[in-house]
């Protein structure tokens, strides 16, 4: 076996050093009835070439996003990632290192985390960001729990523009702890409904911008209403590239900002692994979940970085911890940080403008198709359109023509009564000819 | 994996040597500033197909940033240098043994990385129509088959994003099962040696946590367990092999007592790598167990994630598994994403989309490479390597539960350092000067000054010998009274000991101009 360095001679000499006659003697504590005498019924070891053939055959049975016109967003976005990003994250010293518990020999990872935290803080407009969460949806759920701890209240108001998977994930985590999540009806724009739903029991309001329908909202009024009621405002962003163009959550009054960072540095990968961004106001830091990296000095007075404020965490506080989170999403955070370092603020803004320009082109092309109605008034790079028939059937039909047209809203929320709504997205990878192909095919399918 | 860091002395009594602060590098190791100190804020290292400067933004008025985010953009050569220089300040499994007990730092095969980057896996959107992702669903199905067969369990939930997420998944399924019977239970029992995530998860799921005592030989105290079980206990959470590196000999009896009390047996599968292919958790009476794909199945740790924590479930708990999961339908594979029909009892969603696909591909590649025979050899070699280290060091270092074999990791305490003036922390830091990453320190909490060493199966014997020789030489120095060598250590690392107390007292968590 190519990954196992011990020879048979090594094994018998080592057994002799240990003072046992066979490997079985090392498993003597296993109850006799549970010791498997034979191999488990699974295939035997295989060469690298053979495994590569098997896996490649499976990969070939998928239609890659880049293989043709592609318009899916809704929480996961196709962007171009510079070649150097993937090269760097495969450096052994990043790829095969552990959580930086021994800071003297983990300054590489720690400095990256400090830079990552600074980048996330700057993008979200909030002073403190952690070293990443598992993804945007789990970050959102943790934010709801955090707001409940901070306010000592047990109700969260979730906007109907929040990604339904995020709302569902928050519900799963919150309801077992007795925190109620009140999700408003799915709506392209529900600012007024959100404000109306806030009361004196509300721990937090969760609003997404751009929301799942693509709508960009100035959440300042919601922030004022939440704060007047003693509640916190959590702003969710699933498309991190939008930070380059739009006002930051902190600037609009968010107390906590959570985001899916996949768009920057990370591929689609069928939904994971991704990287959750989590930022908040300074005074809330001790209620924050997840790891934090901080600056300090070594015994020579030289600057260095360490994991800090760990008395919030499970390995110290056990059942009193702010969260059970242990691993973060280190390598994905590294990819995010490298891509962000290449882009810089001005590059991110340029990228965001291009995304927006492509989405405008997409909207123009689709909105002129008879029977199609564009629903999203102000959008960044994705929007909702209404079709004259159920969107899932149209998407299936277009997939047969090798066009991945978008996400039927009913796939995310089957109970909203929005079967005719299709979510479409354009990024810098969307070409003008892709848009033409989609518009033509969609018009034909609708006319059929 | 967890480390105890509370209350330790982090500032060494050490005088800086002349000029140490003025260096810009050390040998070929360059010092590296923060990107905010070296980069220019008006530059970008990315070229775009178009500028789009003239795009109409009128209807977004009031919603736009006043200025681009204040972040520097570095050219590609500067970026490469920055990160390569930083990388050189990290230890890595590709450099040397990485003996962190309970963390399972084994070799990460590069074929796994190559497969995960095939466009057919890496460039797939999670919400594409099922007809366009049949291969991805087949991979999930195959991974599920391997995990179920290796554990003997009938069902698996793939979506949990990490071990702790898997724990939450399992405990929520247990909670749902009790609630479905109208049985409100309040408490979860965990041994004192448990990973911190166990009590944290139980609390997050709304349970009180009660600790089970440990026997003098490092295992669950059956009498204490029996006394604490009762109609209020929802589940026990037991790691097996446990965090002392020992197999729970009474595990079948533990399961029987638990079930007799109407509670479920949640197994923390962090140490499954010690028994894979030789023991099936189902045969031990387990009801639910998470599997850290980044431990047993070698997906890379990446400096702290991403992990993946699928949970195998018993027949009774299977119907509460979270959405989504893969089924076989008339048109091939399909995803069950709605809580209706046979999924009506599903505990809901744990996260957006379908979990850590990139990790599924890597783990399945690893499984196919090893096969049933190779995986059994993995467990045997991991246990052999740990026992070899234990045998070589036990004459000098004290092993608290030294009678009988250990499993995949060898536990020592600090009894042998008594009177030397050297602590576990000092000893660990001095290991760095010898070219080795320290072992896990001060965990598990049940022994004093714990040193937990897990070599894994991918270490060759000569590396184990180098490691043991270095530790024995250090131990001799400690016993000879060479305290300075330890108190100021490490001397040879890029930085000396860092002041963790100052970092926590006045947190500085981002760069500011």
PDB file of N, CA, C and O in Angstrom, chain A residues 189-242:
ATOM      1  N   UNK A 189     -39.325  42.204  -1.570  1.00  0.00           N
ATOM      2  CA  UNK A 189     -38.932  43.323  -0.707  1.00  0.00           C
ATOM      3  C   UNK A 189     -39.895  43.367   0.472  1.00  0.00           C
ATOM      4  O   UNK A 189     -41.090  43.588   0.282  1.00  0.00           O
ATOM      5  N   UNK A 190     -39.403  43.127   1.675  1.00  0.00           N
ATOM      6  CA  UNK A 190     -40.325  43.097   2.821  1.00  0.00           C
ATOM      7  C   UNK A 190     -39.870  43.997   3.958  1.00  0.00           C
ATOM      8  O   UNK A 190     -40.110  43.711   5.128  1.00  0.00           O
ATOM      9  N   UNK A 191     -39.254  45.115   3.606  1.00  0.00           N
ATOM     10  CA  UNK A 191     -38.748  46.036   4.619  1.00  0.00           C
ATOM     11  C   UNK A 191     -39.842  46.445   5.616  1.00  0.00           C
ATOM     12  O   UNK A 191     -39.635  46.394   6.823  1.00  0.00           O
ATOM     13  N   UNK A 192     -40.993  46.802   5.092  1.00  0.00           N
ATOM     14  CA  UNK A 192     -42.073  47.261   5.971  1.00  0.00           C
ATOM     15  C   UNK A 192     -42.549  46.130   6.878  1.00  0.00           C
ATOM     16  O   UNK A 192     -42.795  46.335   8.076  1.00  0.00           O
ATOM     17  N   UNK A 193     -42.673  44.940   6.326  1.00  0.00           N
ATOM     18  CA  UNK A 193     -43.141  43.800   7.117  1.00  0.00           C
ATOM     19  C   UNK A 193     -42.139  43.464   8.227  1.00  0.00           C
ATOM     20  O   UNK A 193     -42.530  43.112   9.343  1.00  0.00           O
ATOM     21  N   UNK A 194     -40.855  43.583   7.907  1.00  0.00           N
ATOM     22  CA  UNK A 194     -39.820  43.304   8.914  1.00  0.00           C
ATOM     23  C   UNK A 194     -39.943  44.297  10.069  1.00  0.00           C
ATOM     24  O   UNK A 194     -39.954  43.912  11.245  1.00  0.00           O
ATOM     25  N   UNK A 195     -40.059  45.570   9.724  1.00  0.00           N
ATOM     26  CA  UNK A 195     -40.153  46.601  10.772  1.00  0.00           C
ATOM     27  C   UNK A 195     -41.399  46.371  11.616  1.00  0.00           C
ATOM     28  O   UNK A 195     -41.357  46.472  12.848  1.00  0.00           O
ATOM     29  N   UNK A 196     -42.487  45.984  10.971  1.00  0.00           N
ATOM     30  CA  UNK A 196     -43.745  45.762  11.697  1.00  0.00           C
ATOM     31  C   UNK A 196     -43.655  44.561  12.637  1.00  0.00           C
ATOM     32  O   UNK A 196     -44.375  44.481  13.629  1.00  0.00           O
ATOM     33  N   UNK A 197     -42.775  43.622  12.318  1.00  0.00           N
ATOM     34  CA  UNK A 197     -42.701  42.381  13.116  1.00  0.00           C
ATOM     35  C   UNK A 197     -41.839  42.522  14.369  1.00  0.00           C
ATOM     36  O   UNK A 197     -41.813  41.633  15.206  1.00  0.00           O
ATOM     37  N   UNK A 198     -41.110  43.637  14.481  1.00  0.00           N
ATOM     38  CA  UNK A 198     -40.208  43.816  15.632  1.00  0.00           C
ATOM     39  C   UNK A 198     -41.016  44.214  16.865  1.00  0.00           C
ATOM     40  O   UNK A 198     -41.852  45.104  16.797  1.00  0.00           O
ATOM     41  N   UNK A 199     -40.791  43.534  17.979  1.00  0.00           N
ATOM     42  CA  UNK A 199     -41.434  43.950  19.222  1.00  0.00           C
ATOM     43  C   UNK A 199     -40.436  43.841  20.382  1.00  0.00           C
ATOM     44  O   UNK A 199     -39.251  43.566  20.160  1.00  0.00           O
ATOM     45  N   UNK A 200     -40.937  44.034  21.583  1.00  0.00           N
ATOM     46  CA  UNK A 200     -40.026  44.128  22.729  1.00  0.00           C
ATOM     47  C   UNK A 200     -39.449  42.772  23.145  1.00  0.00           C
ATOM     48  O   UNK A 200     -38.586  42.704  24.011  1.00  0.00           O
ATOM     49  N   UNK A 201     -39.934  41.670  22.542  1.00  0.00           N
ATOM     50  CA  UNK A 201     -39.353  40.351  22.812  1.00  0.00           C
ATOM     51  C   UNK A 201     -38.304  39.969  21.775  1.00  0.00           C
ATOM     52  O   UNK A 201     -37.681  38.903  21.862  1.00  0.00           O
ATOM     53  N   UNK A 202     -38.124  40.810  20.772  1.00  0.00           N
ATOM     54  CA  UNK A 202     -37.274  40.435  19.650  1.00  0.00           C
ATOM     55  C   UNK A 202     -35.792  40.526  20.027  1.00  0.00           C
ATOM     56  O   UNK A 202     -35.315  41.584  20.434  1.00  0.00           O
ATOM     57  N   UNK A 203     -35.093  39.414  19.891  1.00  0.00           N
ATOM     58  CA  UNK A 203     -33.650  39.399  20.135  1.00  0.00           C
ATOM     59  C   UNK A 203     -32.901  39.951  18.937  1.00  0.00           C
ATOM     60  O   UNK A 203     -31.934  40.695  19.075  1.00  0.00           O
ATOM     61  N   UNK A 204     -33.353  39.567  17.759  1.00  0.00           N
ATOM     62  CA  UNK A 204     -32.643  40.020  16.562  1.00  0.00           C
ATOM     63  C   UNK A 204     -33.548  39.984  15.347  1.00  0.00           C
ATOM     64  O   UNK A 204     -34.531  39.257  15.297  1.00  0.00           O
ATOM     65  N   UNK A 205     -33.145  40.792  14.373  1.00  0.00           N
ATOM     66  CA  UNK A 205     -33.782  40.818  13.072  1.00  0.00           C
ATOM     67  C   UNK A 205     -32.730  40.359  12.077  1.00  0.00           C
ATOM     68  O   UNK A 205     -31.598  40.839  12.111  1.00  0.00           O
ATOM     69  N   UNK A 206     -33.087  39.402  11.220  1.00  0.00           N
ATOM     70  CA  UNK A 206     -32.132  38.883  10.250  1.00  0.00           C
ATOM     71  C   UNK A 206     -32.591  39.280   8.852  1.00  0.00           C
ATOM     72  O   UNK A 206     -33.667  38.869   8.404  1.00  0.00           O
ATOM     73  N   UNK A 207     -31.776  40.112   8.214  1.00  0.00           N
ATOM     74  CA  UNK A 207     -32.132  40.634   6.889  1.00  0.00           C
ATOM     75  C   UNK A 207     -30.988  40.348   5.936  1.00  0.00           C
ATOM     76  O   UNK A 207     -29.816  40.535   6.290  1.00  0.00           O
ATOM     77  N   UNK A 208     -31.304  39.910   4.747  1.00  0.00           N
ATOM     78  CA  UNK A 208     -30.264  39.632   3.758  1.00  0.00           C
ATOM     79  C   UNK A 208     -30.270  40.708   2.675  1.00  0.00           C
ATOM     80  O   UNK A 208     -31.324  41.081   2.172  1.00  0.00           O
ATOM     81  N   UNK A 209     -29.065  41.184   2.331  1.00  0.00           N
ATOM     82  CA  UNK A 209     -28.944  42.102   1.201  1.00  0.00           C
ATOM     83  C   UNK A 209     -27.615  41.898   0.508  1.00  0.00           C
ATOM     84  O   UNK A 209     -26.597  41.810   1.186  1.00  0.00           O
ATOM     85  N   UNK A 210     -27.595  41.713  -0.815  1.00  0.00           N
ATOM     86  CA  UNK A 210     -28.752  41.491  -1.685  1.00  0.00           C
ATOM     87  C   UNK A 210     -29.476  40.231  -1.224  1.00  0.00           C
ATOM     88  O   UNK A 210     -28.805  39.276  -0.830  1.00  0.00           O
ATOM     89  N   UNK A 211     -30.820  40.238  -1.256  1.00  0.00           N
ATOM     90  CA  UNK A 211     -31.521  39.095  -0.700  1.00  0.00           C
ATOM     91  C   UNK A 211     -31.651  37.964  -1.726  1.00  0.00           C
ATOM     92  O   UNK A 211     -31.088  38.035  -2.818  1.00  0.00           O
ATOM     93  N   UNK A 212     -32.376  36.903  -1.336  1.00  0.00           N
ATOM     94  CA  UNK A 212     -32.401  35.716  -2.190  1.00  0.00           C
ATOM     95  C   UNK A 212     -33.049  36.010  -3.541  1.00  0.00           C
ATOM     96  O   UNK A 212     -32.780  35.317  -4.527  1.00  0.00           O
ATOM     97  N   UNK A 213     -33.876  37.055  -3.619  1.00  0.00           N
ATOM     98  CA  UNK A 213     -34.450  37.466  -4.905  1.00  0.00           C
ATOM     99  C   UNK A 213     -33.560  38.477  -5.616  1.00  0.00           C
ATOM    100  O   UNK A 213     -33.923  38.989  -6.664  1.00  0.00           O
ATOM    101  N   UNK A 214     -32.439  38.790  -5.009  1.00  0.00           N
ATOM    102  CA  UNK A 214     -31.502  39.728  -5.619  1.00  0.00           C
ATOM    103  C   UNK A 214     -31.662  41.159  -5.150  1.00  0.00           C
ATOM    104  O   UNK A 214     -30.835  42.017  -5.458  1.00  0.00           O
ATOM    105  N   UNK A 215     -32.711  41.451  -4.399  1.00  0.00           N
ATOM    106  CA  UNK A 215     -33.012  42.832  -4.014  1.00  0.00           C
ATOM    107  C   UNK A 215     -31.948  43.416  -3.077  1.00  0.00           C
ATOM    108  O   UNK A 215     -31.586  42.796  -2.074  1.00  0.00           O
ATOM    109  N   UNK A 216     -31.487  44.603  -3.444  1.00  0.00           N
ATOM    110  CA  UNK A 216     -30.550  45.333  -2.590  1.00  0.00           C
ATOM    111  C   UNK A 216     -31.362  46.288  -1.722  1.00  0.00           C
ATOM    112  O   UNK A 216     -32.199  47.030  -2.229  1.00  0.00           O
ATOM    113  N   UNK A 217     -31.132  46.241  -0.414  1.00  0.00           N
ATOM    114  CA  UNK A 217     -31.925  47.048   0.509  1.00  0.00           C
ATOM    115  C   UNK A 217     -31.003  47.907   1.370  1.00  0.00           C
ATOM    116  O   UNK A 217     -29.981  47.441   1.847  1.00  0.00           O
ATOM    117  N   UNK A 218     -31.398  49.169   1.545  1.00  0.00           N
ATOM    118  CA  UNK A 218     -30.765  49.997   2.570  1.00  0.00           C
ATOM    119  C   UNK A 218     -31.430  49.615   3.889  1.00  0.00           C
ATOM    120  O   UNK A 218     -32.611  49.909   4.101  1.00  0.00           O
ATOM    121  N   UNK A 219     -30.692  48.941   4.744  1.00  0.00           N
ATOM    122  CA  UNK A 219     -31.308  48.408   5.967  1.00  0.00           C
ATOM    123  C   UNK A 219     -31.258  49.399   7.130  1.00  0.00           C
ATOM    124  O   UNK A 219     -31.570  49.040   8.264  1.00  0.00           O
ATOM    125  N   UNK A 220     -30.904  50.648   6.844  1.00  0.00           N
ATOM    126  CA  UNK A 220     -30.764  51.640   7.931  1.00  0.00           C
ATOM    127  C   UNK A 220     -32.048  51.804   8.740  1.00  0.00           C
ATOM    128  O   UNK A 220     -32.009  51.895   9.971  1.00  0.00           O
ATOM    129  N   UNK A 221     -33.191  51.830   8.053  1.00  0.00           N
ATOM    130  CA  UNK A 221     -34.456  52.013   8.772  1.00  0.00           C
ATOM    131  C   UNK A 221     -34.764  50.793   9.644  1.00  0.00           C
ATOM    132  O   UNK A 221     -35.275  50.929  10.759  1.00  0.00           O
ATOM    133  N   UNK A 222     -34.444  49.607   9.116  1.00  0.00           N
ATOM    134  CA  UNK A 222     -34.655  48.392   9.916  1.00  0.00           C
ATOM    135  C   UNK A 222     -33.741  48.422  11.139  1.00  0.00           C
ATOM    136  O   UNK A 222     -34.139  48.053  12.242  1.00  0.00           O
ATOM    137  N   UNK A 223     -32.513  48.903  10.930  1.00  0.00           N
ATOM    138  CA  UNK A 223     -31.561  48.996  12.046  1.00  0.00           C
ATOM    139  C   UNK A 223     -32.123  49.910  13.138  1.00  0.00           C
ATOM    140  O   UNK A 223     -32.090  49.566  14.324  1.00  0.00           O
ATOM    141  N   UNK A 224     -32.640  51.054  12.725  1.00  0.00           N
ATOM    142  CA  UNK A 224     -33.191  52.004  13.717  1.00  0.00           C
ATOM    143  C   UNK A 224     -34.363  51.377  14.473  1.00  0.00           C
ATOM    144  O   UNK A 224     -34.453  51.470  15.694  1.00  0.00           O
ATOM    145  N   UNK A 225     -35.221  50.694  13.733  1.00  0.00           N
ATOM    146  CA  UNK A 225     -36.387  50.075  14.381  1.00  0.00           C
ATOM    147  C   UNK A 225     -35.946  48.979  15.348  1.00  0.00           C
ATOM    148  O   UNK A 225     -36.485  48.859  16.453  1.00  0.00           O
ATOM    149  N   UNK A 226     -34.969  48.192  14.930  1.00  0.00           N
ATOM    150  CA  UNK A 226     -34.488  47.108  15.788  1.00  0.00           C
ATOM    151  C   UNK A 226     -33.868  47.684  17.054  1.00  0.00           C
ATOM    152  O   UNK A 226     -34.172  47.238  18.168  1.00  0.00           O
ATOM    153  N   UNK A 227     -33.017  48.680  16.877  1.00  0.00           N
ATOM    154  CA  UNK A 227     -32.317  49.247  18.029  1.00  0.00           C
ATOM    155  C   UNK A 227     -33.290  49.938  18.987  1.00  0.00           C
ATOM    156  O   UNK A 227     -33.124  49.873  20.208  1.00  0.00           O
ATOM    157  N   UNK A 228     -34.314  50.566  18.426  1.00  0.00           N
ATOM    158  CA  UNK A 228     -35.311  51.229  19.273  1.00  0.00           C
ATOM    159  C   UNK A 228     -36.025  50.211  20.159  1.00  0.00           C
ATOM    160  O   UNK A 228     -36.451  50.522  21.278  1.00  0.00           O
ATOM    161  N   UNK A 229     -36.140  48.976  19.659  1.00  0.00           N
ATOM    162  CA  UNK A 229     -36.813  47.925  20.430  1.00  0.00           C
ATOM    163  C   UNK A 229     -35.827  47.118  21.273  1.00  0.00           C
ATOM    164  O   UNK A 229     -36.218  46.134  21.896  1.00  0.00           O
ATOM    165  N   UNK A 230     -34.557  47.504  21.261  1.00  0.00           N
ATOM    166  CA  UNK A 230     -33.550  46.771  22.032  1.00  0.00           C
ATOM    167  C   UNK A 230     -33.095  45.489  21.372  1.00  0.00           C
ATOM    168  O   UNK A 230     -32.524  44.606  22.017  1.00  0.00           O
ATOM    169  N   UNK A 231     -33.341  45.358  20.079  1.00  0.00           N
ATOM    170  CA  UNK A 231     -32.947  44.149  19.349  1.00  0.00           C
ATOM    171  C   UNK A 231     -31.687  44.417  18.526  1.00  0.00           C
ATOM    172  O   UNK A 231     -31.344  45.569  18.260  1.00  0.00           O
ATOM    173  N   UNK A 232     -31.005  43.352  18.137  1.00  0.00           N
ATOM    174  CA  UNK A 232     -29.823  43.485  17.285  1.00  0.00           C
ATOM    175  C   UNK A 232     -30.212  43.260  15.825  1.00  0.00           C
ATOM    176  O   UNK A 232     -31.147  42.514  15.526  1.00  0.00           O
ATOM    177  N   UNK A 233     -29.465  43.905  14.938  1.00  0.00           N
ATOM    178  CA  UNK A 233     -29.667  43.673  13.505  1.00  0.00           C
ATOM    179  C   UNK A 233     -28.538  42.782  12.973  1.00  0.00           C
ATOM    180  O   UNK A 233     -27.357  43.120  13.100  1.00  0.00           O
ATOM    181  N   UNK A 234     -28.924  41.653  12.387  1.00  0.00           N
ATOM    182  CA  UNK A 234     -27.975  40.761  11.720  1.00  0.00           C
ATOM    183  C   UNK A 234     -28.177  40.921  10.222  1.00  0.00           C
ATOM    184  O   UNK A 234     -29.289  40.714   9.715  1.00  0.00           O
ATOM    185  N   UNK A 235     -27.131  41.312   9.519  1.00  0.00           N
ATOM    186  CA  UNK A 235     -27.225  41.447   8.068  1.00  0.00           C
ATOM    187  C   UNK A 235     -26.479  40.287   7.413  1.00  0.00           C
ATOM    188  O   UNK A 235     -25.319  40.008   7.734  1.00  0.00           O
ATOM    189  N   UNK A 236     -27.169  39.600   6.522  1.00  0.00           N
ATOM    190  CA  UNK A 236     -26.630  38.430   5.827  1.00  0.00           C
ATOM    191  C   UNK A 236     -26.317  38.810   4.386  1.00  0.00           C
ATOM    192  O   UNK A 236     -27.105  39.509   3.742  1.00  0.00           O
ATOM    193  N   UNK A 237     -25.177  38.353   3.887  1.00  0.00           N
ATOM    194  CA  UNK A 237     -24.826  38.558   2.487  1.00  0.00           C
ATOM    195  C   UNK A 237     -24.327  37.228   1.930  1.00  0.00           C
ATOM    196  O   UNK A 237     -23.407  36.631   2.505  1.00  0.00           O
ATOM    197  N   UNK A 238     -24.939  36.741   0.867  1.00  0.00           N
ATOM    198  CA  UNK A 238     -24.470  35.472   0.306  1.00  0.00           C
ATOM    199  C   UNK A 238     -23.491  35.693  -0.841  1.00  0.00           C
ATOM    200  O   UNK A 238     -22.769  34.776  -1.211  1.00  0.00           O
ATOM    201  N   UNK A 239     -23.478  36.900  -1.404  1.00  0.00           N
ATOM    202  CA  UNK A 239     -22.589  37.198  -2.531  1.00  0.00           C
ATOM    203  C   UNK A 239     -21.560  38.216  -2.059  1.00  0.00           C
ATOM    204  O   UNK A 239     -21.814  39.428  -2.042  1.00  0.00           O
ATOM    205  N   UNK A 240     -20.372  37.721  -1.663  1.00  0.00           N
ATOM    206  CA  UNK A 240     -19.373  38.595  -1.054  1.00  0.00           C
ATOM    207  C   UNK A 240     -18.811  39.625  -2.027  1.00  0.00           C
ATOM    208  O   UNK A 240     -18.316  40.680  -1.607  1.00  0.00           O
ATOM    209  N   UNK A 241     -18.894  39.350  -3.330  1.00  0.00           N
ATOM    210  CA  UNK A 241     -18.383  40.332  -4.301  1.00  0.00           C
ATOM    211  C   UNK A 241     -19.173  41.639  -4.207  1.00  0.00           C
ATOM    212  O   UNK A 241     -18.659  42.716  -4.494  1.00  0.00           O
ATOM    213  N   UNK A 242     -20.412  41.561  -3.743  1.00  0.00           N
ATOM    214  CA  UNK A 242     -21.232  42.776  -3.646  1.00  0.00           C
ATOM    215  C   UNK A 242     -20.634  43.794  -2.669  1.00  0.00           C
ATOM    216  O   UNK A 242     -20.917  44.987  -2.770  1.00  0.00           O
TER     217      UNK A 242
END
